[in-house]
Each structure stands twice: as C-alpha cells, then as structure tokens.
Tab-separated table of C-alpha atoms and ligand atoms in Angstrom:
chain	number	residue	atom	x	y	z
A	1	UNK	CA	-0.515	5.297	52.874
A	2	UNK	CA	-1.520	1.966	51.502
A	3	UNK	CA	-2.436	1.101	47.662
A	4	UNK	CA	-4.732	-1.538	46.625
A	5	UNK	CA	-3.209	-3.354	43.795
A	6	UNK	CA	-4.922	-2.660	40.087
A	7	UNK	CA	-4.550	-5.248	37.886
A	8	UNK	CA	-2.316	-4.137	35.257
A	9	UNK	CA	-3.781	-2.347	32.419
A	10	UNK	CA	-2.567	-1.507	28.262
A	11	UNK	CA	-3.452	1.752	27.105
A	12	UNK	CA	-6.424	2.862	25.608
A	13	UNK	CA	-4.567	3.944	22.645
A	14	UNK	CA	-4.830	0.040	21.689
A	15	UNK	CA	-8.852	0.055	21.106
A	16	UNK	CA	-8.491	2.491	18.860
A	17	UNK	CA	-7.207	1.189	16.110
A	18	UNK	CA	-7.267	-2.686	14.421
A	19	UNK	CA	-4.528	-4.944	13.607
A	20	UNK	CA	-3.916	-5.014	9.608
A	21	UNK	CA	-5.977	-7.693	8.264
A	22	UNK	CA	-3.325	-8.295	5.737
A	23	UNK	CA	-0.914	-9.408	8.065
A	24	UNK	CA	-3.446	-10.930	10.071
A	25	UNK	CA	-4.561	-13.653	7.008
A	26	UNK	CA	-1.300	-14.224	6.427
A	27	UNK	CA	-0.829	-15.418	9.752
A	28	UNK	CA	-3.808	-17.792	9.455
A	29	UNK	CA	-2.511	-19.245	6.539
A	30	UNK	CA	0.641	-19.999	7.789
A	31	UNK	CA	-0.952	-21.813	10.609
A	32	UNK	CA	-2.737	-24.067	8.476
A	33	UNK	CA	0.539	-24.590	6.100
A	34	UNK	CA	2.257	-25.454	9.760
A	35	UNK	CA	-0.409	-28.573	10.173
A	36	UNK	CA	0.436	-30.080	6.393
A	37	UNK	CA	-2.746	-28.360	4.742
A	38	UNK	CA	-1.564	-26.851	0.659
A	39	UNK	CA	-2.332	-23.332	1.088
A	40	UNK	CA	-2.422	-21.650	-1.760
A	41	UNK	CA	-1.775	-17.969	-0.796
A	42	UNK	CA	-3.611	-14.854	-2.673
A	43	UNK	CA	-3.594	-12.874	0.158
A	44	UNK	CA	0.223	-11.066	-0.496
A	45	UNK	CA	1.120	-7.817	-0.342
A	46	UNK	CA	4.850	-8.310	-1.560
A	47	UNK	CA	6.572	-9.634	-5.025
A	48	UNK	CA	7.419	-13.289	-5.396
A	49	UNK	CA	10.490	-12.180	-6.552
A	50	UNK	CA	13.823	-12.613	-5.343
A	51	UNK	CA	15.546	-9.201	-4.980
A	52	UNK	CA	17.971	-8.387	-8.090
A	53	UNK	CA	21.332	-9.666	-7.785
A	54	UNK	CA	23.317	-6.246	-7.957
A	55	UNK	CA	21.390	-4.791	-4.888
A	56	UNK	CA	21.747	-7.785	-2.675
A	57	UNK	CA	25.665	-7.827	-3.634
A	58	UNK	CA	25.859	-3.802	-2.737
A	59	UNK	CA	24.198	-5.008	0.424
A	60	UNK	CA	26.842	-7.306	1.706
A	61	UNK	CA	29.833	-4.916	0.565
A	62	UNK	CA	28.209	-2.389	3.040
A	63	UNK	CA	28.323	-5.343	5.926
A	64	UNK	CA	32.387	-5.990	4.916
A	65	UNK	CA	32.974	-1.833	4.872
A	66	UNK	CA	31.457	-2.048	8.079
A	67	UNK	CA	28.698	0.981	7.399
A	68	UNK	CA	27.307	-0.361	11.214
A	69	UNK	CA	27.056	2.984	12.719
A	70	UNK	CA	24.082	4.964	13.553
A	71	UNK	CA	23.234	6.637	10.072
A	72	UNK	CA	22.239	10.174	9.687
A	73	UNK	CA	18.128	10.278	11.150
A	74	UNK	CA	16.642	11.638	7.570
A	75	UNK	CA	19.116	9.280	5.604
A	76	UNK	CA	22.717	9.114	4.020
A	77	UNK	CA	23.388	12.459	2.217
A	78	UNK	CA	24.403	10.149	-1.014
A	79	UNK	CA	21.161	8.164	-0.543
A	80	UNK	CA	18.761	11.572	-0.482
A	81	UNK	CA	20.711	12.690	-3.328
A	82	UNK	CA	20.251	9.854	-5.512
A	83	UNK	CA	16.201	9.943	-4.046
A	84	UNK	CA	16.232	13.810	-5.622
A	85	UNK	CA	18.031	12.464	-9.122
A	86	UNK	CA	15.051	9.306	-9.228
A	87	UNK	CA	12.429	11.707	-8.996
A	88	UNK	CA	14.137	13.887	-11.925
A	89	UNK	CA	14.785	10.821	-14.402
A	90	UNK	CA	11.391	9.403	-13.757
A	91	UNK	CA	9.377	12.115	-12.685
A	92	UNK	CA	10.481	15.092	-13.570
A	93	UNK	CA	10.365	16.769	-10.406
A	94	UNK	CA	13.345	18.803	-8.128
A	95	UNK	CA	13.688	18.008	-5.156
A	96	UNK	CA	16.474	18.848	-2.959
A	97	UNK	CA	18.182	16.390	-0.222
A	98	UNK	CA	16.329	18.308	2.768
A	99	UNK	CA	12.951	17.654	0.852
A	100	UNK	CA	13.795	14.206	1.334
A	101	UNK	CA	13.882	11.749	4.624
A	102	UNK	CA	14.326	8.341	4.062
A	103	UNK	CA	12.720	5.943	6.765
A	104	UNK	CA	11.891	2.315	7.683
A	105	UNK	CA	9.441	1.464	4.876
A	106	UNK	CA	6.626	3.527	3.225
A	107	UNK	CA	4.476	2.343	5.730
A	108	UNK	CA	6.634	3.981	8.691
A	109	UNK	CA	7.280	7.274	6.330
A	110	UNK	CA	3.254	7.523	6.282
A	111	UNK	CA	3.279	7.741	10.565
A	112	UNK	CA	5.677	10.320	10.263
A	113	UNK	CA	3.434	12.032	8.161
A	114	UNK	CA	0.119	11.761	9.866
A	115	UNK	CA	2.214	12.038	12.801
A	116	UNK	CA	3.475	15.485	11.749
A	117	UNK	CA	0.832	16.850	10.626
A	118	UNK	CA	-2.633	15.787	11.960
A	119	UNK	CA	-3.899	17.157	15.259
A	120	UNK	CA	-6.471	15.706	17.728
A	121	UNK	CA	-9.969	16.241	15.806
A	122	UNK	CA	-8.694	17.060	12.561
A	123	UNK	CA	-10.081	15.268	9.472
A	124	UNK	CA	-8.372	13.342	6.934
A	125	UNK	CA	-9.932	12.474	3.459
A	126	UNK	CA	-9.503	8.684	2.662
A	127	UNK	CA	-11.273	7.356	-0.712
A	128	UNK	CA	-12.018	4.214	-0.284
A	129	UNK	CA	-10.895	1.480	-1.093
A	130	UNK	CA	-8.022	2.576	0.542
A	131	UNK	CA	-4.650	0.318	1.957
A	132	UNK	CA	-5.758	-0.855	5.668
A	133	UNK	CA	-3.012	1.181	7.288
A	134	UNK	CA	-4.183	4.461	6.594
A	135	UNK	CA	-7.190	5.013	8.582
A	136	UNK	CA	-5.699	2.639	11.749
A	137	UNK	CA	-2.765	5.878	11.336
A	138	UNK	CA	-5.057	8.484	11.411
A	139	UNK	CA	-6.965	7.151	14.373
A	140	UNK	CA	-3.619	6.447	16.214
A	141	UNK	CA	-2.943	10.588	15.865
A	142	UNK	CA	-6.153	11.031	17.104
A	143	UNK	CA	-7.504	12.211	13.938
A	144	UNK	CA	-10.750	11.410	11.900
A	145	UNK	CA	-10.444	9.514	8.820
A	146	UNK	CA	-13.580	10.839	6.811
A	147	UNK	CA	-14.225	8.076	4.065
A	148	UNK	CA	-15.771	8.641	0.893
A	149	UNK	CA	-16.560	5.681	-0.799
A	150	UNK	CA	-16.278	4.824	-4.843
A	151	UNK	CA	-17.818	2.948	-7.471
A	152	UNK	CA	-16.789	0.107	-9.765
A	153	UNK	CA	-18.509	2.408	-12.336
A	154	UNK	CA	-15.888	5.035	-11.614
A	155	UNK	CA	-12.798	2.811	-11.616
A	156	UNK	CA	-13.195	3.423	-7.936
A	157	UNK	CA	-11.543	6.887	-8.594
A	158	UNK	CA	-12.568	10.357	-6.818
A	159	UNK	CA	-14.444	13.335	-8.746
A	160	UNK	CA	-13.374	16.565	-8.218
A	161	UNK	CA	-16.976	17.033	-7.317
A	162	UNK	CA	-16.992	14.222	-4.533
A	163	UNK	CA	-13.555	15.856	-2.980
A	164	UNK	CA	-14.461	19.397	-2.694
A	165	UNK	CA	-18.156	18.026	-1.239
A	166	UNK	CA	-16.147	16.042	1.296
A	167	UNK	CA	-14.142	19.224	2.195
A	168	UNK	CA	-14.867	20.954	6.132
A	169	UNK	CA	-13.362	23.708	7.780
A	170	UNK	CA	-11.699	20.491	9.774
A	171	UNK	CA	-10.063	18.808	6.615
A	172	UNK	CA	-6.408	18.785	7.413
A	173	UNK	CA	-4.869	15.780	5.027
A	174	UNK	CA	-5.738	13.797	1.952
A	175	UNK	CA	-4.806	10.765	1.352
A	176	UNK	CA	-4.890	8.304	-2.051
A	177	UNK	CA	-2.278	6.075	-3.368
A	178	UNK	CA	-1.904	5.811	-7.349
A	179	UNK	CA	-1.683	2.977	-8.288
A	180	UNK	CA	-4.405	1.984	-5.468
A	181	UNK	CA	-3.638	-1.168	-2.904
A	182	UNK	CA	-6.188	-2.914	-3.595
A	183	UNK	CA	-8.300	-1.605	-6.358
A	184	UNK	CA	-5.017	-1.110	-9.027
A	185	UNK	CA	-6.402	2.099	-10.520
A	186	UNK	CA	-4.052	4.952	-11.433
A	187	UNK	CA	-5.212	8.332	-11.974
A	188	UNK	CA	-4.327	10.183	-15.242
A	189	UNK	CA	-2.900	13.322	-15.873
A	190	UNK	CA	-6.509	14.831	-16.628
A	191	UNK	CA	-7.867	12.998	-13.629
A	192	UNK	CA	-5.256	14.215	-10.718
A	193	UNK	CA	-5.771	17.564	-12.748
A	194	UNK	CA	-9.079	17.882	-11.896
A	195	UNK	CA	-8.288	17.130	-7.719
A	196	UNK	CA	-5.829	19.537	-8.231
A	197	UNK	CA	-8.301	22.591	-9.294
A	198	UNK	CA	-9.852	21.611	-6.177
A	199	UNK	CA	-6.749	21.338	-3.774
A	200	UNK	CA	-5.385	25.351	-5.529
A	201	UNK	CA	-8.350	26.556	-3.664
A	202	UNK	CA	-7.645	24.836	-0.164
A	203	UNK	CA	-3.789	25.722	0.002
A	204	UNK	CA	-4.136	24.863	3.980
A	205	UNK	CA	-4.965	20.951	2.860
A	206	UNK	CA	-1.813	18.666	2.644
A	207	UNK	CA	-1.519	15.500	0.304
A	208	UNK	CA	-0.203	12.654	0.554
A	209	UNK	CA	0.404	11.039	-2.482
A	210	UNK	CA	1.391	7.076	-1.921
A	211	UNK	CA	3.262	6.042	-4.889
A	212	UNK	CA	4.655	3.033	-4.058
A	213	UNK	CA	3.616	1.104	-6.822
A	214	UNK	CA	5.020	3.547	-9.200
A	215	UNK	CA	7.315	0.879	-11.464
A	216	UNK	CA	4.116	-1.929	-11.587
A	217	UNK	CA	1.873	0.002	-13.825
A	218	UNK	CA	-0.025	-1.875	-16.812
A	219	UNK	CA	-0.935	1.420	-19.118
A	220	UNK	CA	1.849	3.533	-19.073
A	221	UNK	CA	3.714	6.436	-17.223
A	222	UNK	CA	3.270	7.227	-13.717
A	223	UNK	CA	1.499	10.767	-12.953
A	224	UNK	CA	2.505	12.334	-10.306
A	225	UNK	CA	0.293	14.404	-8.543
A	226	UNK	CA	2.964	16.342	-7.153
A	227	UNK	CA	3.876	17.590	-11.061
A	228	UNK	CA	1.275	20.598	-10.702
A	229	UNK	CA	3.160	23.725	-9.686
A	230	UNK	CA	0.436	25.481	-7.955
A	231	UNK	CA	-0.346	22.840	-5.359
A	232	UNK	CA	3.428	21.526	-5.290
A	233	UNK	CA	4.401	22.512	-1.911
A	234	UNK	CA	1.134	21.097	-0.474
A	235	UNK	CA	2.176	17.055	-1.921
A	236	UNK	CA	4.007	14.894	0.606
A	237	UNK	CA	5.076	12.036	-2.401
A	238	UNK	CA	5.359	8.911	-0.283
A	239	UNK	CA	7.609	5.496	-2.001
A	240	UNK	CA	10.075	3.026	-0.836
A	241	UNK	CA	11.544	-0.194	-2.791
A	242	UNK	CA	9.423	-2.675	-1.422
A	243	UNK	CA	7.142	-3.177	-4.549
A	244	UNK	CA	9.274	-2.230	-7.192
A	245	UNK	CA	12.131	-4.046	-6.607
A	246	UNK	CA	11.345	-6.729	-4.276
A	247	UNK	CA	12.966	-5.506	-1.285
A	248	UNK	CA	9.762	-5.375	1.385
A	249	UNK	CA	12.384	-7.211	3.898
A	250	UNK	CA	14.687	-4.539	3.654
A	251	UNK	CA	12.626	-1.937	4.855
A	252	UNK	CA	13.248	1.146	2.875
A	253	UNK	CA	10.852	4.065	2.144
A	254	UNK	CA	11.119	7.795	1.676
A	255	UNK	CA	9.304	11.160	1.416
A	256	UNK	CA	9.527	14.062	-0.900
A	257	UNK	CA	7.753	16.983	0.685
A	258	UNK	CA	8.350	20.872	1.506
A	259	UNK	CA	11.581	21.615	4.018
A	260	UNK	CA	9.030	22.264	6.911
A	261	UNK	CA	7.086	18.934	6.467
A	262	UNK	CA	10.762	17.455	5.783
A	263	UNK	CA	12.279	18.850	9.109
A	264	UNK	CA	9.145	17.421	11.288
A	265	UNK	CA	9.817	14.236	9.912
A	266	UNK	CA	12.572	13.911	10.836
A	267	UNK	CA	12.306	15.492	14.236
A	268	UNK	CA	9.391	12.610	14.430
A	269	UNK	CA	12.015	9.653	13.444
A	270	UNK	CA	14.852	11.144	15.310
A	271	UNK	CA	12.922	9.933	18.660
A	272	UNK	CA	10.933	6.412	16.941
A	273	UNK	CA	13.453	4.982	15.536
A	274	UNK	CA	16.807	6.842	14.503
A	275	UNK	CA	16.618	6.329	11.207
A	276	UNK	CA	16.793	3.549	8.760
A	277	UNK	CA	18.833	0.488	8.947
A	278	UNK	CA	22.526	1.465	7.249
A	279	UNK	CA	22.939	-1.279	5.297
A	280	UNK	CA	19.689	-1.071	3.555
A	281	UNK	CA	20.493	2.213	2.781
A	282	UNK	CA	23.523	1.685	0.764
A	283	UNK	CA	22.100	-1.083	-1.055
A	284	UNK	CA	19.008	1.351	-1.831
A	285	UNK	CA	21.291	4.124	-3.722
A	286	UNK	CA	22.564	1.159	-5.977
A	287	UNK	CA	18.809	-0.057	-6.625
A	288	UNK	CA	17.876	3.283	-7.112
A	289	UNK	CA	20.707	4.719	-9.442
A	290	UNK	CA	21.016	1.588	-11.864
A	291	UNK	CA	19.355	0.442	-14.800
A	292	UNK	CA	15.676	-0.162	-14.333
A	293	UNK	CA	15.592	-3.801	-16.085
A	294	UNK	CA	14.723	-5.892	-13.067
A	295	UNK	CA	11.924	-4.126	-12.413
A	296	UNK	CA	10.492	-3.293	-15.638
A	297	UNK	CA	11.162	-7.622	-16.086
A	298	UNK	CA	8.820	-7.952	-13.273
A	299	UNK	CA	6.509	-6.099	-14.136
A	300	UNK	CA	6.644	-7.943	-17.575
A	301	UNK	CA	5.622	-10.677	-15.611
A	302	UNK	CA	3.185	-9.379	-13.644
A	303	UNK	CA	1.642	-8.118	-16.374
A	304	UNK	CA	0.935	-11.582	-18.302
A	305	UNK	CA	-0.198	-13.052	-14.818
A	306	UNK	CA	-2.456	-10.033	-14.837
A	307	UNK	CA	-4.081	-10.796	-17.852
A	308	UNK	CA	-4.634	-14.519	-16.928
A	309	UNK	CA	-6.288	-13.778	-13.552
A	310	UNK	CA	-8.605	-11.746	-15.423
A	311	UNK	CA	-9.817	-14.170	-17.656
A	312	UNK	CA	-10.128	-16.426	-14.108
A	313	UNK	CA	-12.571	-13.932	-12.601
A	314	UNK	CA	-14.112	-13.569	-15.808
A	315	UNK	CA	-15.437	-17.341	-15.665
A	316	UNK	CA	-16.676	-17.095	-11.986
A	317	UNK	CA	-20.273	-15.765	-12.149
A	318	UNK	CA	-21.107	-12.833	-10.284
A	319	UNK	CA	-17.264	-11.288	-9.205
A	320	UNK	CA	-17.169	-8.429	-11.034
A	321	UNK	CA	-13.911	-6.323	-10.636
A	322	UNK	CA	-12.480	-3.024	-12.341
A	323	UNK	CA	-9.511	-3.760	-14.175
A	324	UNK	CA	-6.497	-3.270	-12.530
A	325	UNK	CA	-4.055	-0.522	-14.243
A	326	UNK	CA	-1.695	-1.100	-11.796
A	327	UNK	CA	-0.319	-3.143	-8.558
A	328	UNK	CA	-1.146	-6.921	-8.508
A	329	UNK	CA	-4.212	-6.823	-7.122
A	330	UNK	CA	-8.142	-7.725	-8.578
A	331	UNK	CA	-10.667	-6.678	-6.384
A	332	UNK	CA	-14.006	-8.418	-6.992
A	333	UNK	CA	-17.241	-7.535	-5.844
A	334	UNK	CA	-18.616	-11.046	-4.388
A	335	UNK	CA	-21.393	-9.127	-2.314
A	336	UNK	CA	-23.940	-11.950	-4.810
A	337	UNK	CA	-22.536	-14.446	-2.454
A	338	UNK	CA	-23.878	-12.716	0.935
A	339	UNK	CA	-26.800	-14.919	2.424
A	340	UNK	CA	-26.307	-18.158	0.477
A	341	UNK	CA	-24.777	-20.890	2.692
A	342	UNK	CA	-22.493	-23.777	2.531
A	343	UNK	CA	-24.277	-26.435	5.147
A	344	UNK	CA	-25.425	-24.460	7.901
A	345	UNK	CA	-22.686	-21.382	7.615
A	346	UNK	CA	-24.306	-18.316	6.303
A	347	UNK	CA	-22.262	-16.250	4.455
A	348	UNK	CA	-23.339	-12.795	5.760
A	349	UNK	CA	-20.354	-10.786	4.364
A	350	UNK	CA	-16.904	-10.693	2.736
A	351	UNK	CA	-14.830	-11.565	5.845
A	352	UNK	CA	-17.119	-14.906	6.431
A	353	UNK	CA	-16.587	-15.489	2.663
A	354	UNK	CA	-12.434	-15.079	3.269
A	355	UNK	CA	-12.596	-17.765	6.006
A	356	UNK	CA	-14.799	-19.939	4.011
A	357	UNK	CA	-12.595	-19.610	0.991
A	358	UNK	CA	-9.038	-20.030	3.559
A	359	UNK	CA	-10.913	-23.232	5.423
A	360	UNK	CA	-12.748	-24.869	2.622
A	361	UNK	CA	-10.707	-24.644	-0.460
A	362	UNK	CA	-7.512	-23.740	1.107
A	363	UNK	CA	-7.105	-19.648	-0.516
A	364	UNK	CA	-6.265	-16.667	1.266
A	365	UNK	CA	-7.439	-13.573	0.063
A	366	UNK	CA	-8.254	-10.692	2.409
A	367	UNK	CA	-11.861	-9.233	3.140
A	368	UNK	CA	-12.601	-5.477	1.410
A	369	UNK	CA	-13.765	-4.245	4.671
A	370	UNK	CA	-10.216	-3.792	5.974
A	371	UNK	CA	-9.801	-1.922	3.046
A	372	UNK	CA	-13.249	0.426	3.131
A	373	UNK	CA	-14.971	-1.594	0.780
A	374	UNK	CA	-17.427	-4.386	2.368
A	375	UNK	CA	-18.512	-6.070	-1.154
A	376	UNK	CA	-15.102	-7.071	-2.142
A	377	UNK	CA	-12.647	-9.459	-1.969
A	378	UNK	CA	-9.063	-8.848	-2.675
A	379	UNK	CA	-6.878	-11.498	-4.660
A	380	UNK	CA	-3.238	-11.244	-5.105
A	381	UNK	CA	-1.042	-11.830	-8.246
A	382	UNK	CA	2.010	-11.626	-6.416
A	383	UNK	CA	2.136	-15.556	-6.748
A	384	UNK	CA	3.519	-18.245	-9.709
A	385	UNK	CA	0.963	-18.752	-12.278
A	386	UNK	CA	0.408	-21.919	-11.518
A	387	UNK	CA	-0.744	-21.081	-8.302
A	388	UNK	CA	-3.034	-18.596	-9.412
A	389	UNK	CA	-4.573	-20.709	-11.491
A	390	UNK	CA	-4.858	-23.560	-9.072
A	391	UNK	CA	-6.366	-20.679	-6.386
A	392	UNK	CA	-8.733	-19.651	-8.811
A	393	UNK	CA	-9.834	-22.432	-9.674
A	394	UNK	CA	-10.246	-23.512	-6.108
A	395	UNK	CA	-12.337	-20.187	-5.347
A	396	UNK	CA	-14.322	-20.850	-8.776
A	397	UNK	CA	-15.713	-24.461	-7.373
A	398	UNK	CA	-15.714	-23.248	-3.723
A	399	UNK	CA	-18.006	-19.994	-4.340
A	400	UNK	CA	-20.328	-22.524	-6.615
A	401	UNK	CA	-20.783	-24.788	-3.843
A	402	UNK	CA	-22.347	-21.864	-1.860
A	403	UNK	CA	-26.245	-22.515	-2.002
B	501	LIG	N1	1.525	1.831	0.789
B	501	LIG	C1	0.813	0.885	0.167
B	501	LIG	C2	-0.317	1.291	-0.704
B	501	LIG	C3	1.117	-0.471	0.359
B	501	LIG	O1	0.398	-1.423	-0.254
B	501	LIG	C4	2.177	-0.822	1.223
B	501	LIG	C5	2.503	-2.232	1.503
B	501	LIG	O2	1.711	-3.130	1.302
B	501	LIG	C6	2.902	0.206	1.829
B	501	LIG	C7	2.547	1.519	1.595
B	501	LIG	C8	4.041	-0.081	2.778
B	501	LIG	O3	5.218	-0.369	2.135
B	501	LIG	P1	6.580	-0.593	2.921
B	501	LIG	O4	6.920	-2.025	2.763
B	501	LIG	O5	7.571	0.297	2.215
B	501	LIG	O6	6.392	-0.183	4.335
C-alpha cells in the first residue's frame, strides 16, 4: 500500500486560543530597543525590583546542599507547611499541607485548575477586564469562557445581581482575581459577601480566587473570598511570589483548595511537569516565613508612583480610568481617540492606538482587548518614576497629535 505524503500539519488545538498580548508587546519593544530606539516600557507585568537579599542567599545555599533531585510533585512538605502557616498569619484561614500544591507559577497553578476541573462545553464565568490568560485556559480545556463585562462606574466590579444572571445549568467555574490585572480593583468584605450569597446557592460552582497581588494593595487588608465558611470548600485561592516579592523568574505559585481539587492537581502536574523547580522552592519557604518588610517597602513605593501616574492621566484629556486599589496598573478608557488619525493612520481601536503609541512616541502599553475590555489601554507602574513620567508625557503629546 502506498501513502501520498501530507504536508505536515500542528494541531488544531493551536487556533483555539491566542498568544498573550502581554508577552507579545514586550517582545516588540525589545525589538525596537535591539535597533538603538529609547523605549520606554509601560507594558510590564513584573516588579522593577530586584528580589530581597535573604531569599536570593537561601537560594544559592539550596544549589551548595545540592537540593537537585526531583522534588515531591505537589511541593516540599516544609514548603506546603509554611504555605498553610502564610495563609493563617495573613489570612486567617486553615489549610492543611494536602490542601496545598505548589507549582511553576500562578499562571501554571491556574491550568491545573481549569485543567481539573472544566469539561468539554462547560462554562466558566470571567468578569471582564480579566488577565489575558484566563479565557486562552479555558478555551485550551475546551471550555466556554462566558464574559460579563463591567463598568468604570462600578469600579469594574461584579453585582451579585450580574453573577447570578450570568449563571446556566452549564456554569462550572468562576473566575476573578482581587486585586484585578489590569483594572487594580479589590473587592471588600461587603462586596465578595454579596457573590458569596450567590455562590451558597450554587454549591456545584467552583471559584477561583487569583490573589496574586495580595501584598500590593493601596487601601488596606486583603479579603479573601475564601474567608466565608459556607462556600469555603468551593474556593480554589490561587498566589505565587512573583508580584509580591519580585521573584516572577523564579517561577513559584501555589493553590489552596479542598483535598479532592488538591489531589487532581497534582495528578495533573505529576504528568506536565513534575513539579516545581527545587531550588525555588527552598528559597520560597524563606520568602514566605520571614518578615514582610521588603514587600510592604515596595509597595511603599509603588504606592507614591501610583499617586503620580494618576495625576499624569489626570492631565491627558479624555483617559478616564478607575482608581487603582491595588496592582500597578491604570487602565484608561482612550475609546475618545477611536477614528481621529495621525497622517493617514486611522485609529480604529485600542490595539492600533498601542502600536501608534510603541512606534510614534516610543511607549508600550498593552491593548484592553486582550484583557476583555476594547476601550482601554493598560499602563504599567512597574517602572522608575522617571520613566513614568517621561512615558506619560510621551503618550500625553502623542495622543494630542491625533487629529
Ligand atoms: N495572575 C495574574 C492576575 C497575573 O497578573 C499574573 C502575571 O502577570 C499571574 C497570575 C501569573 O503569575 P506567575 O508569574 O506566578 O505565573
């Protein structure tokens, strides 16, 4: 029997889902930068920071005590434990080491999650504006991310009223992180309480709750949705280092959920990836069972840079933006700008106004439609101040040369 020869193919798996547009403006800036142009970049996702001294000196006495071995899949015992004593000193919640499996950044804890739990067809609840990754996830499990959109007006926050209308006989997962990548809101107490009436009557729903920006948080305490009893078992708490103490190269994350959802984690990781790198690991149960100083300092600072880049937007007509309560992230609306033209370029929408503000005045921020929300822009404050205010500036006269 003969075969004719098929070109080769990729899987169809790959149209189904985009490549993050974070990552993906980061790459065009560094491009430029690579042919001598000053890019000034407001398009990160990670801290400036270096990370503290301490952790990165608990890193290299794991190299010289050789902890180079496979670890355990869901995570050192000693790590989990000191995950379970974090979430008592700053939450307030008990957990025990099997509700807890440590993995290769939040971001690969989330496809664990969605990978564990959401079946071909079954729908997951995304406000928007929501981090990029979450719907490209759902879509790789063959799910349905069902988006409900928010308002400036409401802090871009979800009413009880607009969860429980969003609710099917199909809903299988929600999914919100507090503080929000890239809005910055944070739900209150009263706020998550009022989800929560919502989620006691849909015990079959589960929750993810994306915390990673727990520590960078401009008006007070983290709330935990998981901290309401009755829906408790139904949270899946998602974190990791990366934000709050400068470790994104480290790749570190974690999950807090019920033994069941713990166990298919793990059974998940066990074939991806065999758990996390070692050596992060030990470094993580120092970062996580010291003092908090080095991030509460950086958060100091992002805090001031916060309030400058505020002011910023303020003087650029037209960009308004909800005030971020946590991250370091503003998220204007520049949807004004849509139609008017610089030359013969027509801006028709957010992503032509990102490449017009990356090839014109030399800024990368990242288009809102990655992140469910076409109007906006979002601008990072993850940089020096004195490149936020040269950006801004740059974006200020750029945006008033659009006619
Ligand atoms: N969740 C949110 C909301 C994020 O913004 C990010 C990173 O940008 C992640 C998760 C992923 O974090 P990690 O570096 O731990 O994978």
């Amino acid at each position: 029997m003969q075969f004719v020869a098929e070109p080769m193919q990729l899987s169809s798996l790959l149209q189904r889902f985009a490549e993050p547009e974070t990552l993906k403006m980061a790459k065009l800036g560094r491009e430029l930068r690579a042919k001598g142009i000053d890019v000034i970049d407001l398009s990160l996702g990670e801290p400036d920071f270096d990370t503290p001294d301490h952790i990165k000196e608990a890193a290299k006495k794991a190299i010289d005590e050789n902890w180079s071995h496979y670890p355990p899949v869901a995570g050192y015992p000693d790590l989990r434990e000191a995950i379970c004593t974090k979430f008592k000193r700053d939450n307030n919640l008990d957990y025990k080491p099997e509700n807890i499996v440590v993995s290769t950044g939040a971001k690969q804890s989330l496809a664990n999650i969605i990978l564990a739990v959401v079946d071909q067809g079954d729908e997951v609840i995304i406000p928007a504006p929501f981090w990029v990754t979450y719907s490209e996830l759902v879509k790789i499990a063959g799910g349905v991310p069902v988006i409900i959109r928010t308002s400036i007006e409401s802090e871009y926050k979800l009413s009880a009223a607009e969860l429980s209308e969003a609710i099917t006989e199909k809903t299988k997962l929600f999914l919100f992180s507090s503080p929000c990548n890239p809005s910055g809101s944070v739900y209150s107490k009263n706020e998550l309480a009022e989800l929560v009436e919502v989620f006691s009557a849909h015990p079959n729903i589960f929750i993810i709750s994306d915390e990673i920006y727990e520590y960078i948080n401009f008006v007070g305490n983290h709330e935990s949705i998981a901290q309401f009893d009755s829906i408790k078992d139904q949270v899946i708490i998602v974190n990791g280092l990366s934000k709050g103490f400068a470790m994104t190269g480290y790749r570190l994350g974690f999950i807090a959920a019920n033994a069941e959802v713990a166990k298919a984690c793990e059974k998940i990781q066990g074939q991806f990836t065999s758990g996390a790198n070692a050596i992060t690991q030990r470094a993580a149960i120092v970062a996580l069972t010291s003092d908090l100083r080095p991030s509460r300092e950086m958060t100091k600072e992002f805090t001031r840079r916060r309030e400058r880049i505020l002011q910023l937007i303020s003087e650029i007509p037209h960009c308004d933006c909800a005030i971020p309560e946590g991250a370091f992230y503003i998220f204007p609306n520049v949807s004004h700008y849509f139609g008017k033209r610089n030359g013969d370029a027509v801006m028709q929408n957010a992503d032509d106004i990102c490449m017009y503000l990356l090839n014109d005045a030399n800024v990368s921020t990242v288009t809102g439609r990655a992140f469910g929300e076409p109007g906006c822009i979002r601008i990072s404050f993850a940089n020096s101040m004195q490149k936020i205010e040269e950006g801004m500036k740059r974006i200020r006269e750029a945006l008033a040369k659009l006619k």
